[in-house]
Amino acid sequence: WIIWWISLWWLLSYLGIDWESLTIFAVVLCLDFIFWIADAYITDKKSVRSKKAWRWLFNKITKLLLPMIVVIVLKWVGFENMKPLISAIMGILIVSEWYSIIWHIYSVNTWKQLPEIDAFEMLVSKIWEVFKRLIKLFWSDLDSNDKDDQTL
């Protein structure tokens, strides 16, 4: 366990993801899981299955991996000081989970469903748009370097 924690600490330090954001996200995820189970149990006891819980857990872990993957790619491309971007991504993830908790609490108390807002999907689509622009810039820069090399 010690090696795992040291490795995680090193990775987060290298990526610039602060422990506070990660801790808040982890707490919100745990609360979301508790309220998700309560909502599912109260509204439809038959829907509470371990298979769904594992799927939920995998879904949340992949959400946690998103900021790490984005930062690794941007560092590889050469970007510096990504603290504002990391803070924005973590903030969106935390707010998304917070909305999910509110959604479950509302459902448990009223037996009605609020409209779903998938902030994570919006975040991923924006990140994808940025990556497409970066790839175009990268390729156009390579093309211009190739033309410069040919004129020499």
mmCIF file of C-alpha atoms in Angstrom:
data_model
loop_
_atom_site.group_PDB
_atom_site.id
_atom_site.type_symbol
_atom_site.label_atom_id
_atom_site.label_comp_id
_atom_site.label_asym_id
_atom_site.label_seq_id
_atom_site.Cartn_x
_atom_site.Cartn_y
_atom_site.Cartn_z
ATOM 1 C CA TRP A 1 0.000 0.000 0.000
ATOM 2 C CA ILE A 2 2.802 2.414 0.793
ATOM 3 C CA ILE A 3 4.306 2.030 -2.676
ATOM 4 C CA TRP A 4 0.849 2.563 -4.225
ATOM 5 C CA TRP A 5 0.293 5.790 -2.244
ATOM 6 C CA ILE A 6 3.771 7.089 -3.038
ATOM 7 C CA SER A 7 3.226 6.348 -6.728
ATOM 8 C CA LEU A 8 -0.157 8.088 -6.669
ATOM 9 C CA TRP A 9 1.331 11.094 -4.851
ATOM 10 C CA TRP A 10 4.150 11.323 -7.383
ATOM 11 C CA LEU A 11 1.750 11.057 -10.344
ATOM 12 C CA LEU A 12 -0.579 13.716 -8.969
ATOM 13 C CA SER A 13 2.354 16.009 -8.176
ATOM 14 C CA TYR A 14 3.799 15.519 -11.647
ATOM 15 C CA LEU A 15 0.434 16.216 -13.265
ATOM 16 C CA GLY A 16 -0.322 19.187 -11.020
ATOM 17 C CA ILE A 17 -3.580 17.770 -9.645
ATOM 18 C CA ASP A 18 -3.921 18.907 -6.057
ATOM 19 C CA TRP A 19 -5.017 16.598 -3.270
ATOM 20 C CA GLU A 20 -7.816 18.924 -2.202
ATOM 21 C CA SER A 21 -9.645 18.657 -5.536
ATOM 22 C CA LEU A 22 -9.087 14.921 -5.651
ATOM 23 C CA THR A 23 -10.298 14.472 -2.064
ATOM 24 C CA ILE A 24 -13.423 16.557 -2.675
ATOM 25 C CA PHE A 25 -14.111 14.563 -5.830
ATOM 26 C CA ALA A 26 -13.646 11.264 -3.968
ATOM 27 C CA VAL A 27 -16.007 12.355 -1.161
ATOM 28 C CA VAL A 28 -18.620 13.510 -3.672
ATOM 29 C CA LEU A 29 -18.295 10.195 -5.533
ATOM 30 C CA CYS A 30 -18.856 8.245 -2.305
ATOM 31 C CA LEU A 31 -21.909 10.357 -1.461
ATOM 32 C CA ASP A 32 -23.222 9.918 -4.982
ATOM 33 C CA PHE A 33 -22.840 6.147 -4.662
ATOM 34 C CA ILE A 34 -24.709 6.095 -1.340
ATOM 35 C CA PHE A 35 -27.559 8.197 -2.694
ATOM 36 C CA TRP A 36 -27.606 6.235 -5.960
ATOM 37 C CA ILE A 37 -28.097 2.999 -4.001
ATOM 38 C CA ALA A 38 -30.750 4.627 -1.778
ATOM 39 C CA ASP A 39 -32.594 6.013 -4.789
ATOM 40 C CA ALA A 40 -32.489 2.693 -6.619
ATOM 41 C CA TYR A 41 -33.581 0.749 -3.533
ATOM 42 C CA ILE A 42 -36.468 3.069 -2.660
ATOM 43 C CA THR A 43 -37.817 3.524 -6.181
ATOM 44 C CA ASP A 44 -37.279 -0.023 -7.454
ATOM 45 C CA LYS A 45 -35.734 -2.665 -5.172
ATOM 46 C CA LYS A 46 -35.302 -5.052 -8.094
ATOM 47 C CA SER A 47 -32.968 -2.610 -9.838
ATOM 48 C CA VAL A 48 -30.336 -2.882 -7.099
ATOM 49 C CA ARG A 49 -27.804 -5.334 -8.530
ATOM 50 C CA SER A 50 -24.085 -5.758 -8.015
ATOM 51 C CA LYS A 51 -23.599 -5.707 -11.798
ATOM 52 C CA LYS A 52 -25.013 -2.167 -11.925
ATOM 53 C CA ALA A 53 -22.858 -1.139 -8.961
ATOM 54 C CA TRP A 54 -19.708 -2.385 -10.697
ATOM 55 C CA ARG A 55 -20.699 -0.562 -13.855
ATOM 56 C CA TRP A 56 -21.324 2.606 -11.836
ATOM 57 C CA LEU A 57 -17.930 2.241 -10.141
ATOM 58 C CA PHE A 58 -16.127 1.712 -13.457
ATOM 59 C CA ASN A 59 -17.928 4.737 -14.901
ATOM 60 C CA LYS A 60 -16.755 6.925 -11.995
ATOM 61 C CA ILE A 61 -13.175 5.658 -12.116
ATOM 62 C CA THR A 62 -12.946 6.510 -15.801
ATOM 63 C CA LYS A 63 -14.198 10.006 -14.950
ATOM 64 C CA LEU A 64 -11.388 10.280 -12.443
ATOM 65 C CA LEU A 65 -8.860 9.220 -15.082
ATOM 66 C CA LEU A 66 -9.973 11.929 -17.526
ATOM 67 C CA PRO A 67 -8.029 14.851 -16.014
ATOM 68 C CA MET A 68 -4.944 12.671 -15.710
ATOM 69 C CA ILE A 69 -5.090 11.626 -19.347
ATOM 70 C CA VAL A 70 -5.678 15.198 -20.540
ATOM 71 C CA VAL A 71 -2.730 16.516 -18.543
ATOM 72 C CA ILE A 72 -0.403 13.713 -19.676
ATOM 73 C CA VAL A 73 -1.222 14.408 -23.330
ATOM 74 C CA LEU A 74 -0.846 18.180 -22.943
ATOM 75 C CA LYS A 75 2.465 17.776 -21.096
ATOM 76 C CA TRP A 76 3.663 15.475 -23.855
ATOM 77 C CA VAL A 77 2.740 18.090 -26.462
ATOM 78 C CA GLY A 78 4.716 20.685 -24.512
ATOM 79 C CA PHE A 79 2.149 22.726 -22.612
ATOM 80 C CA GLU A 80 3.230 24.288 -19.326
ATOM 81 C CA ASN A 81 1.197 25.611 -16.377
ATOM 82 C CA MET A 82 -2.004 23.680 -16.819
ATOM 83 C CA LYS A 83 -3.251 24.493 -13.313
ATOM 84 C CA PRO A 84 -6.251 26.537 -14.583
ATOM 85 C CA LEU A 85 -7.252 23.752 -16.980
ATOM 86 C CA ILE A 86 -6.916 21.079 -14.306
ATOM 87 C CA SER A 87 -8.937 23.189 -11.866
ATOM 88 C CA ALA A 88 -11.649 23.694 -14.488
ATOM 89 C CA ILE A 89 -11.856 19.972 -15.310
ATOM 90 C CA MET A 90 -11.939 18.959 -11.641
ATOM 91 C CA GLY A 91 -14.525 21.663 -10.925
ATOM 92 C CA ILE A 92 -16.793 20.418 -13.702
ATOM 93 C CA LEU A 93 -16.457 16.828 -12.487
ATOM 94 C CA ILE A 94 -17.258 17.822 -8.897
ATOM 95 C CA VAL A 95 -20.272 19.904 -9.934
ATOM 96 C CA SER A 96 -21.480 17.065 -12.166
ATOM 97 C CA GLU A 97 -21.384 14.623 -9.252
ATOM 98 C CA TRP A 98 -22.962 17.195 -6.945
ATOM 99 C CA TYR A 99 -25.876 17.502 -9.374
ATOM 100 C CA SER A 100 -26.192 13.725 -9.390
ATOM 101 C CA ILE A 101 -26.445 13.709 -5.583
ATOM 102 C CA ILE A 102 -29.122 16.421 -5.660
ATOM 103 C CA TRP A 103 -30.932 14.427 -8.365
ATOM 104 C CA HIS A 104 -30.974 11.293 -6.189
ATOM 105 C CA ILE A 105 -32.057 13.173 -3.039
ATOM 106 C CA TYR A 106 -34.879 14.807 -4.975
ATOM 107 C CA SER A 107 -35.932 11.453 -6.412
ATOM 108 C CA VAL A 108 -35.916 9.749 -3.008
ATOM 109 C CA ASN A 109 -38.005 12.497 -1.425
ATOM 110 C CA THR A 110 -40.507 13.169 -4.211
ATOM 111 C CA TRP A 111 -40.506 9.949 -6.239
ATOM 112 C CA LYS A 112 -40.048 12.191 -9.301
ATOM 113 C CA GLN A 113 -37.064 12.491 -11.589
ATOM 114 C CA LEU A 114 -35.270 15.741 -12.373
ATOM 115 C CA PRO A 115 -34.060 16.259 -15.923
ATOM 116 C CA GLU A 116 -30.634 14.739 -16.375
ATOM 117 C CA ILE A 117 -27.719 17.022 -17.141
ATOM 118 C CA ASP A 118 -24.603 15.248 -18.277
ATOM 119 C CA ALA A 119 -21.835 17.749 -17.571
ATOM 120 C CA PHE A 120 -19.258 15.014 -18.096
ATOM 121 C CA GLU A 121 -20.423 14.440 -21.667
ATOM 122 C CA MET A 122 -20.233 18.179 -22.342
ATOM 123 C CA LEU A 123 -16.737 18.270 -20.843
ATOM 124 C CA VAL A 124 -15.516 15.358 -22.949
ATOM 125 C CA SER A 125 -16.950 16.888 -26.135
ATOM 126 C CA LYS A 126 -15.177 20.207 -25.406
ATOM 127 C CA ILE A 127 -11.907 18.414 -24.669
ATOM 128 C CA TRP A 128 -12.308 16.489 -27.934
ATOM 129 C CA GLU A 129 -12.802 19.768 -29.846
ATOM 130 C CA VAL A 130 -9.650 21.224 -28.271
ATOM 131 C CA PHE A 131 -7.650 18.089 -29.106
ATOM 132 C CA LYS A 132 -8.828 18.221 -32.724
ATOM 133 C CA ARG A 133 -7.628 21.835 -32.932
ATOM 134 C CA LEU A 134 -4.302 20.882 -31.356
ATOM 135 C CA ILE A 135 -3.832 18.044 -33.830
ATOM 136 C CA LYS A 136 -4.567 20.392 -36.739
ATOM 137 C CA LEU A 137 -2.080 22.922 -35.356
ATOM 138 C CA PHE A 138 0.502 20.211 -34.813
ATOM 139 C CA TRP A 139 0.109 18.858 -38.351
ATOM 140 C CA SER A 140 0.110 22.305 -39.938
ATOM 141 C CA ASP A 141 3.295 23.094 -38.013
ATOM 142 C CA LEU A 142 4.873 19.863 -39.282
ATOM 143 C CA ASP A 143 3.818 20.684 -42.842
ATOM 144 C CA SER A 144 5.358 24.146 -42.629
ATOM 145 C CA ASN A 145 8.605 22.645 -41.252
ATOM 146 C CA ASP A 146 8.674 20.161 -44.154
ATOM 147 C CA LYS A 147 8.271 22.998 -46.672
ATOM 148 C CA ASP A 148 11.067 24.949 -44.978
ATOM 149 C CA ASP A 149 13.319 21.880 -45.160
ATOM 150 C CA GLN A 150 12.576 21.448 -48.873
ATOM 151 C CA THR A 151 13.557 25.032 -49.702
ATOM 152 C CA LEU A 152 16.975 24.561 -48.126
#
